[in-house]
Coordinates of C-alpha atoms and ligand atoms in Angstrom, one line a residue:
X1 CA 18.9 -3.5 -20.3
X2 CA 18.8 -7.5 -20.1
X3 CA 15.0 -7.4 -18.6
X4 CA 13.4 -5.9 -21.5
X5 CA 14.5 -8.9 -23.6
X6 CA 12.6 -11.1 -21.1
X7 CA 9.7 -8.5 -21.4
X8 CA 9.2 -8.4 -24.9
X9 CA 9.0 -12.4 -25.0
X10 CA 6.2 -12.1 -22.4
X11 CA 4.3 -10.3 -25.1
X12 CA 2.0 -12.6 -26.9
X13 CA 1.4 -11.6 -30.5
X14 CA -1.9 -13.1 -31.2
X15 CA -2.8 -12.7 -35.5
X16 CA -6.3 -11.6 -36.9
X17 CA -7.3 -9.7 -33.7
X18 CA -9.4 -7.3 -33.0
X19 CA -10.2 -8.0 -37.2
X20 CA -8.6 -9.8 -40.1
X21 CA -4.5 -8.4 -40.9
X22 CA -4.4 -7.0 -37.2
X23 CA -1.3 -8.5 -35.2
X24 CA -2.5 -7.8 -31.7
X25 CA 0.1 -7.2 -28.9
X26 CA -1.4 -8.7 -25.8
X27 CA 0.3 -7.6 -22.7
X28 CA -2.2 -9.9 -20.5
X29 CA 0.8 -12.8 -20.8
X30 CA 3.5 -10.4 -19.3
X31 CA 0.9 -9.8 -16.7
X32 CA 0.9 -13.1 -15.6
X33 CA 4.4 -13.4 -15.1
X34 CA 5.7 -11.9 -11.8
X35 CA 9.2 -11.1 -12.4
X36 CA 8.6 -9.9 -16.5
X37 CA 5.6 -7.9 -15.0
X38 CA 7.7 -6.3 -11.6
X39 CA 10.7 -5.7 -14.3
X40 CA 8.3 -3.5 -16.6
X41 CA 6.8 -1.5 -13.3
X42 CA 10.5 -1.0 -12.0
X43 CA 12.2 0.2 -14.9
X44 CA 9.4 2.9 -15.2
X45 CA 9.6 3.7 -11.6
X46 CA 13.1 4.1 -11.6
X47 CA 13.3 6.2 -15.0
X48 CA 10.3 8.6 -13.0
X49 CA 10.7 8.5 -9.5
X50 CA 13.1 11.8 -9.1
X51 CA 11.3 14.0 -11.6
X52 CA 8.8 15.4 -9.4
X53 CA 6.1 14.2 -11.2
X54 CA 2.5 14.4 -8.5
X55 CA 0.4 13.0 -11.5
X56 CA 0.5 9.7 -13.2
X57 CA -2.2 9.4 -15.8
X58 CA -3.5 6.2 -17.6
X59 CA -5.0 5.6 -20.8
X60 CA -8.2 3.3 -20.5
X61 CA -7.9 0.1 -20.4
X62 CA -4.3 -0.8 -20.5
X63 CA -2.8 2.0 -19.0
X64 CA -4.6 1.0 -16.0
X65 CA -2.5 -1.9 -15.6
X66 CA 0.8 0.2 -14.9
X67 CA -0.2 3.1 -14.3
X68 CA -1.1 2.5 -10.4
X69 CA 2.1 0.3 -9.3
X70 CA 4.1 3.4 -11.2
X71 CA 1.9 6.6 -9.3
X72 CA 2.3 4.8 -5.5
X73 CA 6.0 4.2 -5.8
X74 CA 6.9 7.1 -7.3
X75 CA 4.6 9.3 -4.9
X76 CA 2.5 10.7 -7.1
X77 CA -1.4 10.1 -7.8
X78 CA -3.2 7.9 -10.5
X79 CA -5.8 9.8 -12.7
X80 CA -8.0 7.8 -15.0
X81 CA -7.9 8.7 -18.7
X82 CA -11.5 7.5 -19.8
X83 CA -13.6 6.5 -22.7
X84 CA -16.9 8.8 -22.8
X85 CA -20.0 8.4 -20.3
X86 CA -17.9 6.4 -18.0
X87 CA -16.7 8.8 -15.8
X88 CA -20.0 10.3 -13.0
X89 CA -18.4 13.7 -12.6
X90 CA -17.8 16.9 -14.8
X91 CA -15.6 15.8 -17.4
X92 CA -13.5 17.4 -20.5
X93 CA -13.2 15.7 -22.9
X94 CA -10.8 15.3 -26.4
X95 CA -12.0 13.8 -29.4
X96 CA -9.5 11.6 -31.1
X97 CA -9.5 10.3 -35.4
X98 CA -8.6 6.3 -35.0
X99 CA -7.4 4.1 -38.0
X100 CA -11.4 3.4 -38.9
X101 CA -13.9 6.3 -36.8
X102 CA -13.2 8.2 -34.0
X103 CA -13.2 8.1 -29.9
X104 CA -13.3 10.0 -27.1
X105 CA -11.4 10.5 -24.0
X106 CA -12.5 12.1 -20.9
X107 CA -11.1 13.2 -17.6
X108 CA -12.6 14.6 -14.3
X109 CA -11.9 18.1 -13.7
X110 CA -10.7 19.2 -10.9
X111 CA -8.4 15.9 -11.1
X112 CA -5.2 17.6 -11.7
X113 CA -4.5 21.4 -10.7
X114 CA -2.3 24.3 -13.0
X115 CA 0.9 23.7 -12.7
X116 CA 1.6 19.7 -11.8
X117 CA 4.1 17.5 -13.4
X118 CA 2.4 14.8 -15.3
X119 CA 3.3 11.7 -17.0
X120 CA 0.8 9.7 -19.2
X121 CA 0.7 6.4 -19.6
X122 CA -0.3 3.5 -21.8
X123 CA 0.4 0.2 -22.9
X124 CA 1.1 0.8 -26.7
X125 CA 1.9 3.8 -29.1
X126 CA 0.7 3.1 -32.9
X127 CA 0.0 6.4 -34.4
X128 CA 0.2 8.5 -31.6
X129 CA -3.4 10.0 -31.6
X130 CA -4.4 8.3 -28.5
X131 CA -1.3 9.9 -26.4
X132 CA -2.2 13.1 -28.5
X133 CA -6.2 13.2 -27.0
X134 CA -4.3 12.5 -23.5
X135 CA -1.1 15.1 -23.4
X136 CA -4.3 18.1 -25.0
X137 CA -6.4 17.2 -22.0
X138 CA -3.6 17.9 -19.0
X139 CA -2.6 20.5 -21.1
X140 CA -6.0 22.0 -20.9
X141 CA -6.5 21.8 -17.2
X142 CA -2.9 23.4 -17.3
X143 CA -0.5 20.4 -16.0
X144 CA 3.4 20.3 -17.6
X145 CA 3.7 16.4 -19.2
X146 CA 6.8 15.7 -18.8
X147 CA 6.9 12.4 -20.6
X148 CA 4.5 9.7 -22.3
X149 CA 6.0 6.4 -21.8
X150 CA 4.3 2.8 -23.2
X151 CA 5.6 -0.5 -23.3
X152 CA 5.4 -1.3 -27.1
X153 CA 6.1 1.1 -29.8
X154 CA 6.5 0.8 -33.2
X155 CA 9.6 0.8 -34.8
X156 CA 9.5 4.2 -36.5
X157 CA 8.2 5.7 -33.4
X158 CA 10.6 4.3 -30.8
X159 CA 13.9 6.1 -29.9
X160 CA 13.2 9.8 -31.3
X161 CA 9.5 10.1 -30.8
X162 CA 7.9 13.1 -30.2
X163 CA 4.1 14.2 -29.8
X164 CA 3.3 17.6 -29.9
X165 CA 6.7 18.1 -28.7
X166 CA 6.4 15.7 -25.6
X167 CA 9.2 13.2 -25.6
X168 CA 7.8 9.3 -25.5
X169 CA 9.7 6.8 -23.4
X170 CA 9.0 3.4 -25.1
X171 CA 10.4 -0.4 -24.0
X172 CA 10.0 -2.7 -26.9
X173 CA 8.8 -3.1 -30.8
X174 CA 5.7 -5.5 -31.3
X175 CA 7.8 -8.9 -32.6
Ligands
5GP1 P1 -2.6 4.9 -31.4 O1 -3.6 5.9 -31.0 O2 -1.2 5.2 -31.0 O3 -2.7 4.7 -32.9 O4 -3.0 3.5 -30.8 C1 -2.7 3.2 -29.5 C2 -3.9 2.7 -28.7 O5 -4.5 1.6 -29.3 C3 -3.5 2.3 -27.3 O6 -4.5 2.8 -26.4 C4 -3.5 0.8 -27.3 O7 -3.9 0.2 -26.1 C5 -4.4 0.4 -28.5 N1 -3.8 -0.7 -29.4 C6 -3.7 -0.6 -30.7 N2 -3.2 -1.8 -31.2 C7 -2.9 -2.5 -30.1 C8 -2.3 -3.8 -30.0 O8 -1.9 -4.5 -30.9 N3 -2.2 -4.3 -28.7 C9 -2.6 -3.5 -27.6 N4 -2.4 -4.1 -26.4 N5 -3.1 -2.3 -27.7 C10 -3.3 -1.8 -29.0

């Protein structure tokens, strides 16, 4: 696909962030740019929009940023995939091991009902533990997830990725 060439150039890599040895993928820049940021949104859209899928769900905070423009043109709702205390109703919530400590995400029950299609999304897939937290909770509340997809995936992930048996749908490798 030409456009993801384009997209992954829209990508700045900015060194030494969030801490030292850290080569942070900022997706802000593709943001900004309306034709690499429609390109991204589309190519989703058209890879989802005839899978009966009724549930997008994002990944706080980046996942927020597609997931939306994905879930009203594919005709499906967005449901927010939070960090803890954030969201006001009853919650469950999955517990997650990071790199260095652990987090926490959290969804509102009563969101998503036994038996929708869901897919998850996020910006970027490192280890996987972050799409992990977010497949066990739609799983829990009894949804199918028929896909993760994210715009940057490692190399070793990207291609023939699998979480928990769920198949992940990546764009481009951090450059
Ligand atoms: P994982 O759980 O797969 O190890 O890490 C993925 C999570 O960390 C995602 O929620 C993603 O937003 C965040 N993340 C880790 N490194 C980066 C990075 O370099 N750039 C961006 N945009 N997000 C990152």
């Amino acid at each position: 696909d030409p456009r993801l060439q384009a997209i992954s150039e829209a990508i700045r890599v900015v060194p030494h962030f969030p801490k030292p040895g850290i080569m942070f993928q900022d997706i802000t820049t593709l943001l900004l740019d309306h034709k690499t940021f429609k390109d991204t949104v589309d190519i989703f859209v058209d890879r989802y929009r005839n899978m009966d899928i009724s549930v997008v769900a994002g990944v706080e905070a980046r996942g927020f940023m597609f997931g939306p423009s994905i879930a009203l043109a594919i005709g499906a709702k967005f449901v927010p995939l939070r960090k803890p205390r954030k969201l006001p109703g009853e919650v469950i919530s999955e517990a997650y091991v990071l790199e260095y400590g652990n987090d926490c995400l959290e969804m509102h029950v009563g969101a998503v009902q036994p038996g929708e299609r869901a897919l998850i999304i996020d910006d970027l897939v490192a280890t996987g533990g972050t799409l992990l937290a977010a497949i066990r909770l739609l799983e829990r509340v009894g949804a199918e997830v028929v896909e993760c997809a994210c715009v940057i995936g490692l190399p070793e992930v990207k291609g023939n990725c699998r979480l928990n048996g769920k198949p992940v749908y990546i764009l481009v490798e951090p450059s």
